[in-house]
Amino acid sequence: MTNPGSVFITGANRGIGFGLVKEFLKIPSVKLVLAGVRNPENAKDLKTISDSRLKIVKIDVTCDQSIKNAYTEVEKLVGEDGLNVLLNNAGIFIPYFTNDVTDRQKILSCLNVNTVGAAITCQTFLPLLRKASSHGKGDHFGVDRAAIVNISSLEGSIQLNEDGSADQGSFAYKISKVEESASSLVKSMSRLQKQHNGGFYSRHLEVTPY
């Protein structure tokens, strides 16, 4: 099992994101936990944590300039060590029923945060991840070197979504969030290896079909 030296978590002000912040701070070898939030002034729970390793970073994943600004801030914080883990957790849920009147904007709003926002964030932060990876010894894979982890929901699995989503209002939420155990997630991340690359897994690192 391995642990990262630094981790940047988007959507870290509440829910699973906030839980992940607290779990990573329990690990002594983690040097920096960067909590990405849209409105730092409203991140009251994060501000109650007294740990010098925690840094709050402003980021709105729907705004390219905000993502770039966050990159600049994170770059200063991690320095030459680079960033070990980018954890895309920011997401929104907009109720959308397939039997309702069509509403393109609701779907686009959901996708803009949960899909496009994560993609642009990944692309922007790649240089810092590559820098961290270059410091790794050998050719092993793991969060102690560099990794991108995307938090999703079982709604994103077509095979497991047998009942559909018309009656749940979650049609536009296929690749978004669900309450999960932050502790289990962090433990599973420490076990990530080459064979897990590109996969879709439960919080217990069990393979989940697409």
PDB file of C-alpha atoms in Angstrom:
ATOM      1  CA  MET A   1       0.000   0.000   0.000  1.00  0.00           C
ATOM      2  CA  THR A   2       1.204   3.490  -0.868  1.00  0.00           C
ATOM      3  CA  ASN A   3       0.133   7.019  -0.030  1.00  0.00           C
ATOM      4  CA  PRO A   4       0.540  10.295  -1.910  1.00  0.00           C
ATOM      5  CA  GLY A   5       2.685  13.188  -0.764  1.00  0.00           C
ATOM      6  CA  SER A   6       0.110  15.658  -2.055  1.00  0.00           C
ATOM      7  CA  VAL A   7      -3.519  15.475  -3.119  1.00  0.00           C
ATOM      8  CA  PHE A   8      -5.857  18.065  -4.657  1.00  0.00           C
ATOM      9  CA  ILE A   9      -9.556  17.390  -4.064  1.00  0.00           C
ATOM     10  CA  THR A  10     -12.231  19.360  -5.909  1.00  0.00           C
ATOM     11  CA  GLY A  11     -15.646  19.815  -4.324  1.00  0.00           C
ATOM     12  CA  ALA A  12     -13.999  19.535  -0.910  1.00  0.00           C
ATOM     13  CA  ASN A  13     -16.263  21.778   1.132  1.00  0.00           C
ATOM     14  CA  ARG A  14     -18.864  19.150   2.044  1.00  0.00           C
ATOM     15  CA  GLY A  15     -20.043  15.574   1.653  1.00  0.00           C
ATOM     16  CA  ILE A  16     -17.640  12.978   0.343  1.00  0.00           C
ATOM     17  CA  GLY A  17     -15.098  15.652  -0.613  1.00  0.00           C
ATOM     18  CA  PHE A  18     -14.902  16.977   2.929  1.00  0.00           C
ATOM     19  CA  GLY A  19     -14.714  13.421   4.229  1.00  0.00           C
ATOM     20  CA  LEU A  20     -11.768  12.696   1.938  1.00  0.00           C
ATOM     21  CA  VAL A  21      -9.948  15.766   3.215  1.00  0.00           C
ATOM     22  CA  LYS A  22     -10.257  14.522   6.797  1.00  0.00           C
ATOM     23  CA  GLU A  23      -9.197  10.986   5.883  1.00  0.00           C
ATOM     24  CA  PHE A  24      -6.058  12.076   4.025  1.00  0.00           C
ATOM     25  CA  LEU A  25      -5.080  14.307   6.945  1.00  0.00           C
ATOM     26  CA  LYS A  26      -5.066  11.213   9.166  1.00  0.00           C
ATOM     27  CA  ILE A  27      -2.106   9.867   7.160  1.00  0.00           C
ATOM     28  CA  PRO A  28       1.205  11.214   8.548  1.00  0.00           C
ATOM     29  CA  SER A  29       3.090  10.747   5.263  1.00  0.00           C
ATOM     30  CA  VAL A  30       0.709  13.028   3.358  1.00  0.00           C
ATOM     31  CA  LYS A  31       2.433  16.413   3.181  1.00  0.00           C
ATOM     32  CA  LEU A  32      -0.268  18.521   1.522  1.00  0.00           C
ATOM     33  CA  VAL A  33      -4.037  18.231   1.280  1.00  0.00           C
ATOM     34  CA  LEU A  34      -5.355  20.859  -1.111  1.00  0.00           C
ATOM     35  CA  ALA A  35      -9.087  21.425  -0.717  1.00  0.00           C
ATOM     36  CA  GLY A  36     -10.638  22.853  -3.872  1.00  0.00           C
ATOM     37  CA  VAL A  37     -13.805  24.865  -3.276  1.00  0.00           C
ATOM     38  CA  ARG A  38     -15.829  27.332  -5.320  1.00  0.00           C
ATOM     39  CA  ASN A  39     -16.315  29.822  -2.469  1.00  0.00           C
ATOM     40  CA  PRO A  40     -13.512  29.687   0.133  1.00  0.00           C
ATOM     41  CA  GLU A  41     -15.279  32.262   2.319  1.00  0.00           C
ATOM     42  CA  ASN A  42     -18.175  29.819   2.768  1.00  0.00           C
ATOM     43  CA  ALA A  43     -16.001  26.782   3.545  1.00  0.00           C
ATOM     44  CA  LYS A  44     -16.730  26.998   7.272  1.00  0.00           C
ATOM     45  CA  ASP A  45     -16.206  23.307   8.042  1.00  0.00           C
ATOM     46  CA  LEU A  46     -12.802  23.280   6.356  1.00  0.00           C
ATOM     47  CA  LYS A  47     -11.748  26.328   8.340  1.00  0.00           C
ATOM     48  CA  THR A  48     -12.418  24.495  11.601  1.00  0.00           C
ATOM     49  CA  ILE A  49      -9.631  22.023  10.791  1.00  0.00           C
ATOM     50  CA  SER A  50      -6.375  22.988  12.472  1.00  0.00           C
ATOM     51  CA  ASP A  51      -3.693  21.331  10.362  1.00  0.00           C
ATOM     52  CA  SER A  52      -0.904  23.201   8.585  1.00  0.00           C
ATOM     53  CA  ARG A  53      -0.963  20.629   5.767  1.00  0.00           C
ATOM     54  CA  LEU A  54      -4.459  21.730   4.718  1.00  0.00           C
ATOM     55  CA  LYS A  55      -4.664  24.501   2.131  1.00  0.00           C
ATOM     56  CA  ILE A  56      -7.924  25.839   0.704  1.00  0.00           C
ATOM     57  CA  VAL A  57      -7.808  26.575  -3.031  1.00  0.00           C
ATOM     58  CA  LYS A  58     -10.490  28.443  -4.939  1.00  0.00           C
ATOM     59  CA  ILE A  59     -11.706  26.644  -8.069  1.00  0.00           C
ATOM     60  CA  ASP A  60     -14.877  26.731 -10.141  1.00  0.00           C
ATOM     61  CA  VAL A  61     -14.708  23.823 -12.577  1.00  0.00           C
ATOM     62  CA  THR A  62     -17.188  25.532 -14.915  1.00  0.00           C
ATOM     63  CA  CYS A  63     -14.754  28.425 -15.457  1.00  0.00           C
ATOM     64  CA  ASP A  64     -11.543  27.811 -17.412  1.00  0.00           C
ATOM     65  CA  GLN A  65      -9.840  30.875 -15.937  1.00  0.00           C
ATOM     66  CA  SER A  66     -10.688  29.741 -12.412  1.00  0.00           C
ATOM     67  CA  ILE A  67      -9.129  26.344 -13.172  1.00  0.00           C
ATOM     68  CA  LYS A  68      -5.994  28.066 -14.485  1.00  0.00           C
ATOM     69  CA  ASN A  69      -5.813  30.269 -11.394  1.00  0.00           C
ATOM     70  CA  ALA A  70      -6.140  27.199  -9.186  1.00  0.00           C
ATOM     71  CA  TYR A  71      -3.319  25.542 -11.119  1.00  0.00           C
ATOM     72  CA  THR A  72      -1.060  28.534 -10.479  1.00  0.00           C
ATOM     73  CA  GLU A  73      -1.840  28.447  -6.761  1.00  0.00           C
ATOM     74  CA  VAL A  74      -1.333  24.689  -6.481  1.00  0.00           C
ATOM     75  CA  GLU A  75       1.918  24.925  -8.446  1.00  0.00           C
ATOM     76  CA  LYS A  76       3.279  27.368  -5.861  1.00  0.00           C
ATOM     77  CA  LEU A  77       2.240  25.103  -3.002  1.00  0.00           C
ATOM     78  CA  VAL A  78       3.647  21.819  -4.330  1.00  0.00           C
ATOM     79  CA  GLY A  79       6.777  23.319  -5.891  1.00  0.00           C
ATOM     80  CA  GLU A  80       9.233  21.012  -7.594  1.00  0.00           C
ATOM     81  CA  ASP A  81       7.624  17.944  -6.020  1.00  0.00           C
ATOM     82  CA  GLY A  82       4.609  18.266  -8.298  1.00  0.00           C
ATOM     83  CA  LEU A  83       1.131  16.937  -7.531  1.00  0.00           C
ATOM     84  CA  ASN A  84       0.686  13.247  -6.743  1.00  0.00           C
ATOM     85  CA  VAL A  85      -3.096  12.944  -6.909  1.00  0.00           C
ATOM     86  CA  LEU A  86      -5.829  14.943  -8.615  1.00  0.00           C
ATOM     87  CA  LEU A  87      -9.155  13.820  -7.200  1.00  0.00           C
ATOM     88  CA  ASN A  88     -12.112  15.036  -9.273  1.00  0.00           C
ATOM     89  CA  ASN A  89     -15.020  15.091  -6.870  1.00  0.00           C
ATOM     90  CA  ALA A  90     -16.837  18.346  -7.710  1.00  0.00           C
ATOM     91  CA  GLY A  91     -20.304  17.633  -9.050  1.00  0.00           C
ATOM     92  CA  ILE A  92     -23.921  18.718  -9.085  1.00  0.00           C
ATOM     93  CA  PHE A  93     -27.252  16.931  -9.174  1.00  0.00           C
ATOM     94  CA  ILE A  94     -30.063  18.480 -11.188  1.00  0.00           C
ATOM     95  CA  PRO A  95     -33.342  16.500 -11.081  1.00  0.00           C
ATOM     96  CA  TYR A  96     -34.365  15.590 -14.614  1.00  0.00           C
ATOM     97  CA  PHE A  97     -37.145  13.140 -15.403  1.00  0.00           C
ATOM     98  CA  THR A  98     -37.272  11.491 -18.818  1.00  0.00           C
ATOM     99  CA  ASN A  99     -41.065  11.815 -18.802  1.00  0.00           C
ATOM    100  CA  ASP A 100     -40.916  15.583 -18.294  1.00  0.00           C
ATOM    101  CA  VAL A 101     -40.756  18.246 -20.979  1.00  0.00           C
ATOM    102  CA  THR A 102     -37.312  18.187 -22.585  1.00  0.00           C
ATOM    103  CA  ASP A 103     -34.849  20.656 -21.101  1.00  0.00           C
ATOM    104  CA  ARG A 104     -31.484  20.762 -22.836  1.00  0.00           C
ATOM    105  CA  GLN A 105     -30.041  23.310 -20.414  1.00  0.00           C
ATOM    106  CA  LYS A 106     -30.504  21.058 -17.382  1.00  0.00           C
ATOM    107  CA  ILE A 107     -28.532  18.265 -19.037  1.00  0.00           C
ATOM    108  CA  LEU A 108     -25.840  20.629 -20.288  1.00  0.00           C
ATOM    109  CA  SER A 109     -25.478  22.230 -16.856  1.00  0.00           C
ATOM    110  CA  CYS A 110     -24.950  18.837 -15.259  1.00  0.00           C
ATOM    111  CA  LEU A 111     -22.477  17.718 -17.909  1.00  0.00           C
ATOM    112  CA  ASN A 112     -20.587  21.005 -17.753  1.00  0.00           C
ATOM    113  CA  VAL A 113     -19.673  20.396 -14.121  1.00  0.00           C
ATOM    114  CA  ASN A 114     -19.504  16.616 -13.872  1.00  0.00           C
ATOM    115  CA  THR A 115     -17.881  15.803 -17.211  1.00  0.00           C
ATOM    116  CA  VAL A 116     -16.417  18.810 -18.997  1.00  0.00           C
ATOM    117  CA  GLY A 117     -15.226  20.431 -15.774  1.00  0.00           C
ATOM    118  CA  ALA A 118     -13.374  17.288 -14.747  1.00  0.00           C
ATOM    119  CA  ALA A 119     -11.842  16.885 -18.210  1.00  0.00           C
ATOM    120  CA  ILE A 120     -10.545  20.468 -18.351  1.00  0.00           C
ATOM    121  CA  THR A 121      -9.199  20.199 -14.808  1.00  0.00           C
ATOM    122  CA  CYS A 122      -7.321  17.011 -15.726  1.00  0.00           C
ATOM    123  CA  GLN A 123      -5.835  18.592 -18.828  1.00  0.00           C
ATOM    124  CA  THR A 124      -4.787  21.733 -16.962  1.00  0.00           C
ATOM    125  CA  PHE A 125      -3.130  19.895 -14.069  1.00  0.00           C
ATOM    126  CA  LEU A 126      -1.261  17.318 -16.159  1.00  0.00           C
ATOM    127  CA  PRO A 127       2.084  19.181 -15.974  1.00  0.00           C
ATOM    128  CA  LEU A 128       2.077  18.991 -12.169  1.00  0.00           C
ATOM    129  CA  LEU A 129       1.155  15.311 -12.228  1.00  0.00           C
ATOM    130  CA  ARG A 130       3.911  14.589 -14.734  1.00  0.00           C
ATOM    131  CA  LYS A 131       6.393  16.464 -12.576  1.00  0.00           C
ATOM    132  CA  ALA A 132       5.489  14.305  -9.580  1.00  0.00           C
ATOM    133  CA  SER A 133       5.671  11.155 -11.699  1.00  0.00           C
ATOM    134  CA  SER A 134       9.171  12.043 -12.890  1.00  0.00           C
ATOM    135  CA  HIS A 135      10.424  11.812  -9.308  1.00  0.00           C
ATOM    136  CA  GLY A 136       9.228   8.229  -8.939  1.00  0.00           C
ATOM    137  CA  LYS A 137      11.685   5.371  -8.918  1.00  0.00           C
ATOM    138  CA  GLY A 138      11.265   2.483 -11.333  1.00  0.00           C
ATOM    139  CA  ASP A 139       8.175   2.034 -13.469  1.00  0.00           C
ATOM    140  CA  HIS A 140       5.586   1.223 -10.802  1.00  0.00           C
ATOM    141  CA  PHE A 141       2.098   2.703 -10.779  1.00  0.00           C
ATOM    142  CA  GLY A 142       0.581   4.184  -7.644  1.00  0.00           C
ATOM    143  CA  VAL A 143      -0.755   7.268  -5.893  1.00  0.00           C
ATOM    144  CA  ASP A 144       2.680   7.872  -4.400  1.00  0.00           C
ATOM    145  CA  ARG A 145       3.802   8.688  -7.928  1.00  0.00           C
ATOM    146  CA  ALA A 146       0.908  10.319  -9.830  1.00  0.00           C
ATOM    147  CA  ALA A 147      -2.743   9.511 -10.391  1.00  0.00           C
ATOM    148  CA  ILE A 148      -6.062  10.989 -11.454  1.00  0.00           C
ATOM    149  CA  VAL A 149      -9.057   9.637  -9.552  1.00  0.00           C
ATOM    150  CA  ASN A 150     -12.596  10.493 -10.642  1.00  0.00           C
ATOM    151  CA  ILE A 151     -15.381  10.055  -8.100  1.00  0.00           C
ATOM    152  CA  SER A 152     -18.569   8.915  -9.821  1.00  0.00           C
ATOM    153  CA  SER A 153     -21.813   7.099  -9.093  1.00  0.00           C
ATOM    154  CA  LEU A 154     -23.221   3.689  -9.941  1.00  0.00           C
ATOM    155  CA  GLU A 155     -25.698   5.680 -12.051  1.00  0.00           C
ATOM    156  CA  GLY A 156     -22.786   5.841 -14.490  1.00  0.00           C
ATOM    157  CA  SER A 157     -22.948   2.088 -15.038  1.00  0.00           C
ATOM    158  CA  ILE A 158     -25.316   1.149 -17.854  1.00  0.00           C
ATOM    159  CA  GLN A 159     -25.258  -2.536 -16.909  1.00  0.00           C
ATOM    160  CA  LEU A 160     -26.125  -1.922 -13.270  1.00  0.00           C
ATOM    161  CA  ASN A 161     -28.765   0.702 -13.980  1.00  0.00           C
ATOM    162  CA  GLU A 162     -31.402  -1.929 -14.769  1.00  0.00           C
ATOM    163  CA  ASP A 163     -34.321   0.048 -13.358  1.00  0.00           C
ATOM    164  CA  GLY A 164     -33.538   3.133 -15.391  1.00  0.00           C
ATOM    165  CA  SER A 165     -33.645   6.636 -13.973  1.00  0.00           C
ATOM    166  CA  ALA A 166     -36.938   8.057 -15.224  1.00  0.00           C
ATOM    167  CA  ASP A 167     -38.553   7.764 -11.789  1.00  0.00           C
ATOM    168  CA  GLN A 168     -35.495   8.999  -9.905  1.00  0.00           C
ATOM    169  CA  GLY A 169     -34.964  12.349 -11.605  1.00  0.00           C
ATOM    170  CA  SER A 170     -31.375  11.322 -12.268  1.00  0.00           C
ATOM    171  CA  PHE A 171     -31.280  11.050 -16.049  1.00  0.00           C
ATOM    172  CA  ALA A 172     -28.873  14.021 -16.218  1.00  0.00           C
ATOM    173  CA  TYR A 173     -26.826  12.674 -13.323  1.00  0.00           C
ATOM    174  CA  LYS A 174     -25.324   9.560 -14.891  1.00  0.00           C
ATOM    175  CA  ILE A 175     -21.754  10.402 -14.037  1.00  0.00           C
ATOM    176  CA  SER A 176     -22.212  12.288 -10.769  1.00  0.00           C
ATOM    177  CA  LYS A 177     -22.057  11.672  -7.029  1.00  0.00           C
ATOM    178  CA  VAL A 178     -23.370   9.323  -4.378  1.00  0.00           C
ATOM    179  CA  GLU A 179     -22.560   9.184  -0.674  1.00  0.00           C
ATOM    180  CA  GLU A 180     -19.671   6.793  -0.146  1.00  0.00           C
ATOM    181  CA  SER A 181     -17.287   5.921   2.610  1.00  0.00           C
ATOM    182  CA  ALA A 182     -14.319   8.292   2.522  1.00  0.00           C
ATOM    183  CA  SER A 183     -12.298   5.899   4.627  1.00  0.00           C
ATOM    184  CA  SER A 184     -12.814   3.007   2.194  1.00  0.00           C
ATOM    185  CA  LEU A 185     -12.018   5.241  -0.771  1.00  0.00           C
ATOM    186  CA  VAL A 186      -8.695   6.387   0.662  1.00  0.00           C
ATOM    187  CA  LYS A 187      -7.703   2.817   1.536  1.00  0.00           C
ATOM    188  CA  SER A 188      -8.574   1.661  -1.979  1.00  0.00           C
ATOM    189  CA  MET A 189      -6.591   4.490  -3.558  1.00  0.00           C
ATOM    190  CA  SER A 190      -3.508   3.343  -1.677  1.00  0.00           C
ATOM    191  CA  ARG A 191      -3.840  -0.027  -3.457  1.00  0.00           C
ATOM    192  CA  LEU A 192      -4.100   1.330  -6.996  1.00  0.00           C
ATOM    193  CA  GLN A 193      -1.662  -0.251  -9.453  1.00  0.00           C
ATOM    194  CA  LYS A 194      -1.112  -0.481 -13.199  1.00  0.00           C
ATOM    195  CA  GLN A 195      -3.945  -2.957 -13.749  1.00  0.00           C
ATOM    196  CA  HIS A 196      -6.443  -0.476 -12.314  1.00  0.00           C
ATOM    197  CA  ASN A 197      -5.682   2.171 -14.927  1.00  0.00           C
ATOM    198  CA  GLY A 198      -8.818   3.277 -16.798  1.00  0.00           C
ATOM    199  CA  GLY A 199     -11.121   1.071 -14.751  1.00  0.00           C
ATOM    200  CA  PHE A 200     -14.415   1.733 -12.982  1.00  0.00           C
ATOM    201  CA  TYR A 201     -14.382   0.514  -9.371  1.00  0.00           C
ATOM    202  CA  SER A 202     -16.455   0.559  -6.211  1.00  0.00           C
ATOM    203  CA  ARG A 203     -15.104   2.214  -3.078  1.00  0.00           C
ATOM    204  CA  HIS A 204     -13.785  -1.220  -2.092  1.00  0.00           C
ATOM    205  CA  LEU A 205     -11.813  -1.443  -5.366  1.00  0.00           C
ATOM    206  CA  GLU A 206     -14.167  -4.068  -6.767  1.00  0.00           C
ATOM    207  CA  VAL A 207     -14.630  -3.973 -10.546  1.00  0.00           C
ATOM    208  CA  THR A 208     -17.843  -2.243 -11.588  1.00  0.00           C
ATOM    209  CA  PRO A 209     -19.173  -2.851 -15.129  1.00  0.00           C
ATOM    210  CA  TYR A 210     -19.707   0.116 -17.415  1.00  0.00           C
TER     211      TYR A 210
END
